[in-house]
mmCIF file of C-alpha atoms and ligand atoms in Angstrom:
data_model
loop_
_atom_site.group_PDB
_atom_site.id
_atom_site.type_symbol
_atom_site.label_atom_id
_atom_site.label_comp_id
_atom_site.label_asym_id
_atom_site.label_seq_id
_atom_site.Cartn_x
_atom_site.Cartn_y
_atom_site.Cartn_z
ATOM 1 C CA MET G 1098 0.000 0.000 0.000
ATOM 2 C CA SER G 1099 1.297 3.476 -0.906
ATOM 3 C CA ILE G 1100 1.713 6.295 1.624
ATOM 4 C CA ALA G 1101 -0.926 8.309 -0.298
ATOM 5 C CA ALA G 1102 -3.429 5.442 -0.096
ATOM 6 C CA ALA G 1103 -2.723 4.984 3.609
ATOM 7 C CA GLN G 1104 -3.283 8.709 4.189
ATOM 8 C CA LYS G 1105 -6.645 8.483 2.470
ATOM 9 C CA HIS G 1106 -7.582 5.319 4.366
ATOM 10 C CA SER G 1107 -6.565 6.570 7.834
ATOM 11 C CA GLY G 1108 -7.354 10.271 7.403
ATOM 12 C CA ARG G 1109 -3.904 11.014 8.841
ATOM 13 C CA GLN G 1110 -0.797 12.559 7.302
ATOM 14 C CA ASP G 1111 1.866 11.071 9.615
ATOM 15 C CA ILE G 1112 2.109 7.623 8.050
ATOM 16 C CA ALA G 1113 4.751 5.244 9.375
ATOM 17 C CA ALA G 1114 5.627 3.339 6.183
ATOM 18 C CA LEU G 1115 6.926 0.033 7.545
ATOM 19 C CA ALA G 1116 6.049 -2.342 4.694
ATOM 20 C CA SER G 1117 8.879 -2.037 2.157
ATOM 21 C CA ASN G 1118 12.138 -2.342 4.132
ATOM 22 C CA GLU G 1119 13.347 1.120 3.124
ATOM 23 C CA ASN G 1120 15.946 2.967 5.197
ATOM 24 C CA PRO G 1121 14.178 5.470 7.519
ATOM 25 C CA ASP G 1122 17.440 7.468 7.825
ATOM 26 C CA GLY G 1123 17.390 8.341 4.105
ATOM 27 C CA CYS G 1124 20.781 8.135 2.419
ATOM 28 C CA SER G 1125 24.268 9.647 2.577
ATOM 29 C CA PRO G 1126 24.239 13.466 2.101
ATOM 30 C CA ASP G 1127 26.906 12.910 -0.569
ATOM 31 C CA VAL G 1128 24.169 11.450 -2.807
ATOM 32 C CA ALA G 1129 22.313 14.774 -3.038
ATOM 33 C CA ALA G 1130 25.585 16.562 -3.827
ATOM 34 C CA ALA G 1131 26.364 14.093 -6.629
ATOM 35 C CA LEU G 1132 22.850 14.415 -8.087
ATOM 36 C CA ALA G 1133 23.138 18.219 -8.194
ATOM 37 C CA ASN G 1134 25.888 17.910 -10.842
ATOM 38 C CA LEU G 1135 23.930 15.630 -13.116
ATOM 39 C CA ASN G 1136 23.152 16.515 -16.744
ATOM 40 C CA PRO G 1137 19.718 14.992 -17.368
ATOM 41 C CA SER G 1138 19.932 15.565 -21.127
ATOM 42 C CA ARG G 1139 22.597 12.920 -21.694
ATOM 43 C CA TYR G 1140 21.891 9.206 -21.927
ATOM 44 C CA SER G 1141 23.228 7.143 -19.082
ATOM 45 C CA ASP G 1142 26.250 4.876 -19.588
ATOM 46 C CA PRO G 1143 24.746 1.529 -20.699
ATOM 47 C CA ALA G 1144 27.774 -0.325 -19.292
ATOM 48 C CA CYS G 1145 27.675 1.473 -15.893
ATOM 49 C CA THR G 1146 31.458 1.666 -16.257
ATOM 50 C CA VAL G 1147 32.248 3.791 -13.200
ATOM 51 C CA LEU G 1148 29.838 2.006 -10.875
ATOM 52 C CA ARG G 1149 31.078 -1.438 -11.939
ATOM 53 C CA ALA G 1150 34.718 -0.323 -11.519
ATOM 54 C CA VAL G 1151 34.020 0.897 -7.968
ATOM 55 C CA LEU G 1152 32.169 -2.343 -7.176
ATOM 56 C CA SER G 1153 34.959 -4.410 -8.720
ATOM 57 C CA HIS G 1154 37.500 -2.705 -6.466
ATOM 58 C CA LYS G 1155 35.329 -3.017 -3.348
ATOM 59 C CA LEU G 1156 34.396 -6.673 -3.917
ATOM 60 C CA GLY G 1157 37.647 -7.930 -5.458
ATOM 61 C CA VAL G 1158 35.767 -9.310 -8.481
ATOM 62 C CA PRO G 1159 36.590 -8.416 -12.135
ATOM 63 C CA ALA G 1160 34.112 -5.882 -13.546
ATOM 64 C CA GLU G 1161 33.344 -8.273 -16.435
ATOM 65 C CA ARG G 1162 31.533 -10.487 -13.883
ATOM 66 C CA ILE G 1163 29.340 -7.664 -12.498
ATOM 67 C CA VAL G 1164 26.086 -6.451 -14.110
ATOM 68 C CA ALA G 1165 24.181 -3.459 -12.705
ATOM 69 C CA GLY G 1166 20.402 -3.452 -12.785
ATOM 70 C CA ASN G 1167 17.363 -1.224 -12.424
ATOM 71 C CA GLY G 1168 17.156 -2.574 -8.896
ATOM 72 C CA SER G 1169 18.288 -6.116 -8.198
ATOM 73 C CA GLU G 1170 14.728 -7.075 -9.155
ATOM 74 C CA GLU G 1171 15.634 -6.435 -12.784
ATOM 75 C CA MET G 1172 18.587 -8.801 -12.377
ATOM 76 C CA ILE G 1173 16.231 -11.534 -11.107
ATOM 77 C CA ALA G 1174 14.233 -11.127 -14.324
ATOM 78 C CA ALA G 1175 17.336 -10.963 -16.548
ATOM 79 C CA VAL G 1176 18.896 -14.077 -14.995
ATOM 80 C CA CYS G 1177 15.643 -15.992 -15.538
ATOM 81 C CA ARG G 1178 15.417 -14.812 -19.148
ATOM 82 C CA ALA G 1179 19.053 -15.782 -19.760
ATOM 83 C CA VAL G 1180 18.923 -19.331 -18.405
ATOM 84 C CA LEU G 1181 15.346 -20.677 -18.161
ATOM 85 C CA ARG G 1182 13.557 -22.462 -20.988
ATOM 86 C CA PRO G 1183 9.885 -23.591 -20.936
ATOM 87 C CA GLY G 1184 9.367 -26.621 -18.711
ATOM 88 C CA ALA G 1185 12.634 -26.143 -16.779
ATOM 89 C CA LEU G 1186 12.555 -26.819 -13.048
ATOM 90 C CA ALA G 1187 13.196 -23.751 -10.896
ATOM 91 C CA ALA G 1188 13.182 -23.981 -7.115
ATOM 92 C CA THR G 1189 13.017 -21.626 -4.172
ATOM 93 C CA VAL G 1190 11.952 -21.395 -0.538
ATOM 94 C CA CYS G 1191 8.517 -20.711 1.012
ATOM 95 C CA PRO G 1192 7.779 -18.222 2.448
ATOM 96 C CA GLY G 1193 10.106 -16.404 0.103
ATOM 97 C CA PHE G 1194 10.608 -13.380 -2.127
ATOM 98 C CA GLY G 1195 7.756 -13.263 -4.656
ATOM 99 C CA LEU G 1196 9.827 -12.418 -7.725
ATOM 100 C CA HIS G 1197 11.961 -15.539 -7.304
ATOM 101 C CA GLU G 1198 8.839 -17.462 -8.276
ATOM 102 C CA ILE G 1199 7.095 -14.928 -10.545
ATOM 103 C CA GLU G 1200 10.036 -14.309 -12.898
ATOM 104 C CA ALA G 1201 10.715 -18.053 -13.226
ATOM 105 C CA LEU G 1202 7.045 -18.687 -14.051
ATOM 106 C CA ALA G 1203 7.104 -15.818 -16.564
ATOM 107 C CA ASN G 1204 9.795 -17.718 -18.465
ATOM 108 C CA GLY G 1205 7.798 -20.918 -18.582
ATOM 109 C CA ALA G 1206 9.563 -22.750 -15.760
ATOM 110 C CA LYS G 1207 7.817 -25.003 -13.249
ATOM 111 C CA VAL G 1208 8.515 -23.779 -9.740
ATOM 112 C CA GLU G 1209 8.813 -25.978 -6.673
ATOM 113 C CA LYS G 1210 9.211 -24.600 -3.186
ATOM 114 C CA VAL G 1211 10.918 -25.876 -0.056
ATOM 115 C CA GLY G 1212 9.197 -24.835 3.163
ATOM 116 C CA MET G 1213 10.973 -23.062 6.014
ATOM 117 C CA ARG G 1214 10.921 -24.975 9.307
ATOM 118 C CA THR G 1215 8.179 -24.244 11.834
ATOM 119 C CA ASP G 1216 10.829 -22.663 14.091
ATOM 120 C CA LEU G 1217 11.309 -20.101 11.270
ATOM 121 C CA ASN G 1218 14.746 -21.224 10.166
ATOM 122 C CA PHE G 1219 16.043 -22.788 6.925
ATOM 123 C CA ASP G 1220 15.298 -26.501 6.442
ATOM 124 C CA ILE G 1221 18.750 -27.548 5.243
ATOM 125 C CA PRO G 1222 17.992 -31.262 4.571
ATOM 126 C CA ALA G 1223 14.957 -30.266 2.476
ATOM 127 C CA ILE G 1224 16.996 -27.689 0.523
ATOM 128 C CA VAL G 1225 19.711 -30.321 -0.055
ATOM 129 C CA ALA G 1226 17.089 -32.831 -1.277
ATOM 130 C CA MET G 1227 15.720 -30.259 -3.733
ATOM 131 C CA LEU G 1228 19.219 -29.440 -5.008
ATOM 132 C CA GLU G 1229 19.838 -33.146 -5.629
ATOM 133 C CA ARG G 1230 16.997 -32.958 -8.188
ATOM 134 C CA ALA G 1231 19.211 -30.532 -10.139
ATOM 135 C CA PRO G 1232 16.835 -27.604 -10.787
ATOM 136 C CA VAL G 1233 18.063 -25.214 -13.510
ATOM 137 C CA ILE G 1234 17.895 -22.349 -10.983
ATOM 138 C CA PHE G 1235 17.692 -22.360 -7.210
ATOM 139 C CA PHE G 1236 16.782 -18.955 -5.740
ATOM 140 C CA LEU G 1237 17.637 -18.445 -2.102
ATOM 141 C CA SER G 1238 17.460 -15.191 -0.187
ATOM 142 C CA SER G 1239 19.884 -15.124 2.735
ATOM 143 C CA PRO G 1240 19.128 -13.273 4.903
ATOM 144 C CA SER G 1241 15.635 -14.503 4.131
ATOM 145 C CA ASN G 1242 12.923 -12.102 2.996
ATOM 146 C CA PRO G 1243 10.338 -12.327 4.587
ATOM 147 C CA VAL G 1244 11.478 -14.485 7.494
ATOM 148 C CA GLY G 1245 14.776 -12.886 8.525
ATOM 149 C CA PRO G 1246 17.435 -15.497 9.384
ATOM 150 C CA ALA G 1247 20.691 -15.831 7.420
ATOM 151 C CA LEU G 1248 22.448 -19.085 6.561
ATOM 152 C CA ASP G 1249 25.269 -19.759 9.004
ATOM 153 C CA ARG G 1250 28.614 -21.053 7.761
ATOM 154 C CA GLU G 1251 27.824 -24.729 8.288
ATOM 155 C CA SER G 1252 24.401 -24.497 6.581
ATOM 156 C CA LEU G 1253 25.843 -22.592 3.643
ATOM 157 C CA GLU G 1254 28.579 -25.201 3.247
ATOM 158 C CA ARG G 1255 26.067 -28.068 3.295
ATOM 159 C CA ILE G 1256 24.069 -26.295 0.593
ATOM 160 C CA LEU G 1257 27.102 -25.567 -1.582
ATOM 161 C CA ALA G 1258 28.187 -29.217 -1.329
ATOM 162 C CA ALA G 1259 24.768 -30.287 -2.708
ATOM 163 C CA VAL G 1260 24.712 -27.981 -5.775
ATOM 164 C CA THR G 1261 25.266 -29.973 -8.982
ATOM 165 C CA PRO G 1262 26.849 -28.557 -12.187
ATOM 166 C CA GLN G 1263 23.332 -28.454 -13.726
ATOM 167 C CA THR G 1264 22.104 -25.830 -11.239
ATOM 168 C CA LEU G 1265 22.635 -22.071 -11.193
ATOM 169 C CA LEU G 1266 22.512 -21.023 -7.525
ATOM 170 C CA VAL G 1267 21.163 -17.474 -7.133
ATOM 171 C CA LEU G 1268 21.947 -16.155 -3.672
ATOM 172 C CA ASP G 1269 19.941 -12.977 -3.054
ATOM 173 C CA GLU G 1270 21.794 -10.954 -0.423
ATOM 174 C CA ALA G 1271 19.576 -7.847 -0.432
ATOM 175 C CA TYR G 1272 20.053 -7.556 3.359
ATOM 176 C CA PHE G 1273 23.739 -8.537 3.487
ATOM 177 C CA GLU G 1274 24.768 -5.330 5.292
ATOM 178 C CA PHE G 1275 22.430 -6.091 8.227
ATOM 179 C CA THR G 1276 23.911 -9.487 9.137
ATOM 180 C CA ASP G 1277 25.841 -10.193 12.350
ATOM 181 C CA GLU G 1278 29.635 -10.161 12.238
ATOM 182 C CA ASP G 1279 29.909 -13.950 12.511
ATOM 183 C CA MET G 1280 27.682 -14.663 9.472
ATOM 184 C CA PRO G 1281 29.447 -15.805 6.278
ATOM 185 C CA ASP G 1282 29.835 -13.532 3.249
ATOM 186 C CA GLY G 1283 27.996 -15.462 0.524
ATOM 187 C CA LEU G 1284 30.062 -13.868 -2.234
ATOM 188 C CA ALA G 1285 33.327 -15.007 -0.620
ATOM 189 C CA ALA G 1286 31.962 -18.518 0.024
ATOM 190 C CA LEU G 1287 30.700 -18.939 -3.550
ATOM 191 C CA SER G 1288 33.901 -17.490 -5.020
ATOM 192 C CA ALA G 1289 35.813 -20.367 -3.398
ATOM 193 C CA THR G 1290 33.767 -22.973 -5.353
ATOM 194 C CA ASP G 1291 33.706 -23.922 -9.025
ATOM 195 C CA LEU G 1292 29.888 -23.805 -9.136
ATOM 196 C CA SER G 1293 27.697 -21.628 -11.364
ATOM 197 C CA TRP G 1294 26.323 -18.850 -9.192
ATOM 198 C CA VAL G 1295 24.900 -15.345 -8.993
ATOM 199 C CA VAL G 1296 24.998 -13.104 -5.920
ATOM 200 C CA LEU G 1297 22.455 -10.265 -5.901
ATOM 201 C CA ARG G 1298 22.926 -7.100 -3.857
ATOM 202 C CA THR G 1299 21.123 -3.773 -3.821
ATOM 203 C CA PHE G 1300 21.369 -0.090 -2.919
ATOM 204 C CA SER G 1301 17.692 -0.047 -1.928
ATOM 205 C CA LYS G 1302 17.945 -1.209 1.663
ATOM 206 C CA ALA G 1303 21.079 -0.346 3.698
ATOM 207 C CA TYR G 1304 22.185 2.477 1.344
ATOM 208 C CA GLY G 1305 18.724 4.057 1.286
ATOM 209 C CA LEU G 1306 18.335 4.462 -2.510
ATOM 210 C CA ALA G 1307 15.144 2.438 -3.099
ATOM 211 C CA GLY G 1308 13.493 5.137 -5.212
ATOM 212 C CA LEU G 1309 16.423 5.466 -7.612
ATOM 213 C CA ARG G 1310 16.353 1.733 -8.542
ATOM 214 C CA VAL G 1311 19.849 0.319 -8.581
ATOM 215 C CA GLY G 1312 21.253 -3.067 -7.626
ATOM 216 C CA TYR G 1313 23.680 -5.547 -9.124
ATOM 217 C CA ALA G 1314 24.480 -9.159 -9.859
ATOM 218 C CA VAL G 1315 27.932 -10.684 -9.380
ATOM 219 C CA MET G 1316 28.446 -13.887 -11.345
ATOM 220 C CA SER G 1317 30.729 -16.908 -11.330
ATOM 221 C CA ASP G 1318 31.932 -16.299 -14.891
ATOM 222 C CA ALA G 1319 32.061 -13.647 -17.568
ATOM 223 C CA ARG G 1320 30.101 -15.756 -20.066
ATOM 224 C CA LEU G 1321 27.087 -15.837 -17.740
ATOM 225 C CA ALA G 1322 27.471 -12.085 -17.136
ATOM 226 C CA ARG G 1323 27.369 -11.522 -20.919
ATOM 227 C CA ALA G 1324 24.187 -13.603 -21.197
ATOM 228 C CA VAL G 1325 22.549 -11.590 -18.395
ATOM 229 C CA THR G 1326 23.704 -8.326 -20.021
ATOM 230 C CA ALA G 1327 22.070 -9.451 -23.280
ATOM 231 C CA ALA G 1328 18.807 -10.088 -21.385
ATOM 232 C CA LYS G 1329 18.456 -6.521 -19.995
ATOM 233 C CA THR G 1330 17.536 -3.276 -21.768
ATOM 234 C CA PRO G 1331 20.572 -1.175 -22.833
ATOM 235 C CA PHE G 1332 20.009 1.938 -20.675
ATOM 236 C CA ASN G 1333 18.516 0.033 -17.748
ATOM 237 C CA VAL G 1334 20.243 2.027 -14.990
ATOM 238 C CA ASN G 1335 19.494 5.742 -15.306
ATOM 239 C CA ALA G 1336 22.177 8.408 -14.897
ATOM 240 C CA ALA G 1337 20.916 9.581 -11.489
ATOM 241 C CA ALA G 1338 21.002 6.057 -10.111
ATOM 242 C CA GLN G 1339 24.545 5.496 -11.359
ATOM 243 C CA VAL G 1340 26.046 8.623 -9.774
ATOM 244 C CA ALA G 1341 24.018 8.113 -6.583
ATOM 245 C CA ALA G 1342 25.229 4.530 -6.175
ATOM 246 C CA VAL G 1343 28.861 5.592 -6.630
ATOM 247 C CA ALA G 1344 28.451 8.419 -4.091
ATOM 248 C CA ALA G 1345 26.805 5.990 -1.642
ATOM 249 C CA LEU G 1346 29.679 3.502 -2.025
ATOM 250 C CA GLU G 1347 32.191 6.263 -1.400
ATOM 251 C CA ASP G 1348 30.504 7.077 1.929
ATOM 252 C CA GLU G 1349 30.278 3.636 3.497
ATOM 253 C CA ALA G 1350 30.708 5.274 6.909
ATOM 254 C CA TRP G 1351 27.189 6.735 6.580
ATOM 255 C CA MET G 1352 25.760 3.331 5.702
ATOM 256 C CA ARG G 1353 27.593 1.551 8.513
ATOM 257 C CA SER G 1354 26.419 4.016 11.138
ATOM 258 C CA SER G 1355 22.811 3.883 9.915
ATOM 259 C CA VAL G 1356 22.874 0.068 9.853
ATOM 260 C CA ALA G 1357 24.378 -0.085 13.365
ATOM 261 C CA ALA G 1358 21.558 2.102 14.730
ATOM 262 C CA LEU G 1359 18.903 0.066 12.889
ATOM 263 C CA LYS G 1360 20.322 -3.167 14.290
ATOM 264 C CA ARG G 1361 20.062 -1.764 17.829
ATOM 265 C CA GLU G 1362 16.446 -0.807 17.146
ATOM 266 C CA ARG G 1363 15.814 -4.259 15.647
ATOM 267 C CA ALA G 1364 16.962 -5.892 18.901
ATOM 268 C CA ARG G 1365 14.862 -3.517 20.998
ATOM 269 C CA VAL G 1366 11.695 -4.081 18.927
ATOM 270 C CA ALA G 1367 12.196 -7.866 18.750
ATOM 271 C CA ASP G 1368 12.607 -8.067 22.540
ATOM 272 C CA ALA G 1369 9.454 -5.999 23.071
ATOM 273 C CA VAL G 1370 7.475 -8.219 20.664
ATOM 274 C CA ALA G 1371 8.711 -11.395 22.365
ATOM 275 C CA ALA G 1372 7.747 -9.884 25.736
ATOM 276 C CA MET G 1373 4.137 -9.687 24.447
ATOM 277 C CA GLY G 1374 4.250 -13.477 24.095
ATOM 278 C CA LEU G 1375 4.215 -13.320 20.274
ATOM 279 C CA SER G 1376 6.404 -15.465 18.052
ATOM 280 C CA VAL G 1377 9.027 -13.433 16.174
ATOM 281 C CA ALA G 1378 11.735 -14.873 13.921
ATOM 282 C CA ARG G 1379 15.404 -14.175 14.607
ATOM 283 C CA SER G 1380 16.274 -11.442 12.094
ATOM 284 C CA GLN G 1381 19.510 -10.561 10.284
ATOM 285 C CA THR G 1382 17.702 -7.889 8.248
ATOM 286 C CA ASN G 1383 15.979 -4.522 8.739
ATOM 287 C CA PHE G 1384 12.582 -6.125 9.375
ATOM 288 C CA LEU G 1385 10.809 -8.599 11.665
ATOM 289 C CA PHE G 1386 8.429 -11.434 10.732
ATOM 290 C CA ILE G 1387 5.829 -11.755 13.465
ATOM 291 C CA ASP G 1388 2.935 -14.113 14.124
ATOM 292 C CA VAL G 1389 0.344 -11.620 15.400
ATOM 293 C CA GLY G 1390 -2.279 -14.304 16.014
ATOM 294 C CA TRP G 1391 -4.835 -12.531 13.793
ATOM 295 C CA ASP G 1392 -5.606 -12.873 10.117
ATOM 296 C CA SER G 1393 -2.911 -10.701 8.560
ATOM 297 C CA ARG G 1394 -5.386 -8.628 6.515
ATOM 298 C CA ALA G 1395 -7.381 -7.808 9.649
ATOM 299 C CA ALA G 1396 -4.088 -6.932 11.334
ATOM 300 C CA LEU G 1397 -3.202 -4.629 8.408
ATOM 301 C CA ASN G 1398 -6.491 -2.769 8.876
ATOM 302 C CA HIS G 1399 -5.785 -2.397 12.590
ATOM 303 C CA PHE G 1400 -2.339 -0.906 11.884
ATOM 304 C CA LEU G 1401 -3.720 1.325 9.106
ATOM 305 C CA SER G 1402 -6.260 2.788 11.540
ATOM 306 C CA LYS G 1403 -3.188 3.932 13.498
ATOM 307 C CA ALA G 1404 -1.480 5.309 10.353
ATOM 308 C CA ILE G 1405 1.032 2.457 10.161
ATOM 309 C CA ILE G 1406 1.610 0.360 7.019
ATOM 310 C CA VAL G 1407 2.883 -3.190 7.537
ATOM 311 C CA LYS G 1408 3.083 -6.095 5.068
ATOM 312 C CA PRO G 1409 0.448 -8.780 5.692
ATOM 313 C CA TRP G 1410 1.548 -12.317 4.756
ATOM 314 C CA LYS G 1411 -0.807 -14.463 2.661
ATOM 315 C CA GLU G 1412 1.109 -17.642 1.839
ATOM 316 C CA GLU G 1413 -0.459 -20.819 3.168
ATOM 317 C CA GLY G 1414 0.500 -21.506 6.754
ATOM 318 C CA TYR G 1415 1.586 -17.892 7.316
ATOM 319 C CA GLU G 1416 -1.759 -16.087 7.121
ATOM 320 C CA THR G 1417 -1.333 -14.716 10.658
ATOM 321 C CA PHE G 1418 2.131 -13.267 10.009
ATOM 322 C CA ILE G 1419 3.094 -9.705 9.211
ATOM 323 C CA ARG G 1420 6.464 -8.332 8.116
ATOM 324 C CA VAL G 1421 7.360 -4.990 9.664
ATOM 325 C CA THR G 1422 10.312 -2.789 8.718
ATOM 326 C CA ILE G 1423 12.495 -1.291 11.438
ATOM 327 C CA GLY G 1424 11.776 2.437 11.203
ATOM 328 C CA THR G 1425 12.845 5.426 13.281
ATOM 329 C CA PRO G 1426 12.706 4.919 17.070
ATOM 330 C CA SER G 1427 9.435 6.856 17.278
ATOM 331 C CA GLU G 1428 7.861 4.897 14.406
ATOM 332 C CA ASN G 1429 8.930 1.700 16.128
ATOM 333 C CA ASP G 1430 7.316 2.879 19.376
ATOM 334 C CA ARG G 1431 4.079 3.596 17.497
ATOM 335 C CA PHE G 1432 4.226 0.127 15.969
ATOM 336 C CA LEU G 1433 4.794 -1.513 19.366
ATOM 337 C CA ASP G 1434 1.873 0.413 20.930
ATOM 338 C CA ALA G 1435 -0.406 -0.668 18.072
ATOM 339 C CA LEU G 1436 0.796 -4.274 18.303
ATOM 340 C CA ARG G 1437 0.176 -4.311 22.069
ATOM 341 C CA ALA G 1438 -3.382 -3.093 21.458
ATOM 342 C CA LEU G 1439 -3.911 -5.810 18.824
ATOM 343 C CA ALA G 1440 -2.495 -8.559 21.065
ATOM 344 C CA LYS G 1441 -4.900 -7.521 23.860
ATOM 345 C CA ARG G 1442 -7.975 -7.705 21.620
ATOM 346 C CA GLU G 1443 -10.178 -10.765 22.001
ATOM 347 C CA GLY G 1444 -9.561 -13.335 19.240
HETATM 348 C C1 PLP F 426 14.147 -5.642 -1.634
HETATM 349 C C2 PLP F 426 14.599 -6.924 -2.227
HETATM 350 C C3 PLP F 426 15.077 -7.016 -3.541
HETATM 351 C C4 PLP F 426 14.927 -5.939 -4.564
HETATM 352 O O1 PLP F 426 15.580 -4.851 -4.403
HETATM 353 P P1 PLP F 426 15.703 -3.753 -5.532
HETATM 354 O O2 PLP F 426 17.179 -3.657 -5.692
HETATM 355 O O3 PLP F 426 15.062 -2.563 -4.944
HETATM 356 O O4 PLP F 426 15.051 -4.204 -6.798
HETATM 357 C C5 PLP F 426 15.537 -8.218 -4.017
HETATM 358 N N1 PLP F 426 15.515 -9.302 -3.250
HETATM 359 C C6 PLP F 426 15.059 -9.277 -2.000
HETATM 360 C C7 PLP F 426 15.054 -10.531 -1.209
HETATM 361 C C8 PLP F 426 14.565 -8.093 -1.462
HETATM 362 O O5 PLP F 426 14.047 -8.081 -0.239
#
């Protein structure tokens, strides 16, 4: 739901938009400075040369294996278009990120899903069993959207050991910057294998550039990167997004300090939710996945009446879950007050 629609629905202006995992702190002030120098009359660089060079240096990966996208969402679509043929088996996790299924279906694949465990963690034996069936693509978000946990080192290693040469493993690390120190870096782990893989990252979450639409895919080999490049539109990343992403990368200190504060808020909100007796998944992201004990659409209406937007979950087995973004401390307090009121209501 948009902020404008929520304003209309609630009759209030002060909407706490906690449904899309945006950064409530905004972005580095260097982004605005970089945008001020932009010439909007010139086409953007179709190769995103400067951005890919900065990423190459930061990640230690040759630029020929990096493709920038109009958000990492575009890279999900381009990877599917590059490798899936009608009838191919694609696999992912449930609950999961919608586009991992939608873009595979759009390319004619059959999609099978592995459930998360009831304790809201990854079901490693089930993921391994699915990988042994050699799907053409396996999409996995770690940290998981919508649930929140990240694969630990041992789990990631068990998964990597089960990937066959027939499978392209797509590890979607949209929330990489929010993970704990002891969590593995998926890009480093995959780089040490000879598998076919894609790692997706984005400027939309930790870097606070969701509205500009820029993310990227890092791939195991240049041939795959060329196939993904051929599957995107030429000027896919606009000029504003390119300079903004470079400015954001050159001010990592801003991102790190924002992420540190959001992680402290995440712990505070999660503790308060658990203290209400509600089940909340361990999160390595900037959101929490909570069983509110009410139909999630009814819960959404309750939060909207208090000018708060949350994301109601609808997948089977999760119809009483909502996903809520960690906002500013005062937005989080408003959310907790509204959740307390909902938890007290008779069921
Ligand atoms: C937010 C998100 C994305 C998409 O991000 P954009 O770069 O804004 O397109 C991709 N994958 C997951 C799991 C996400 O949560």
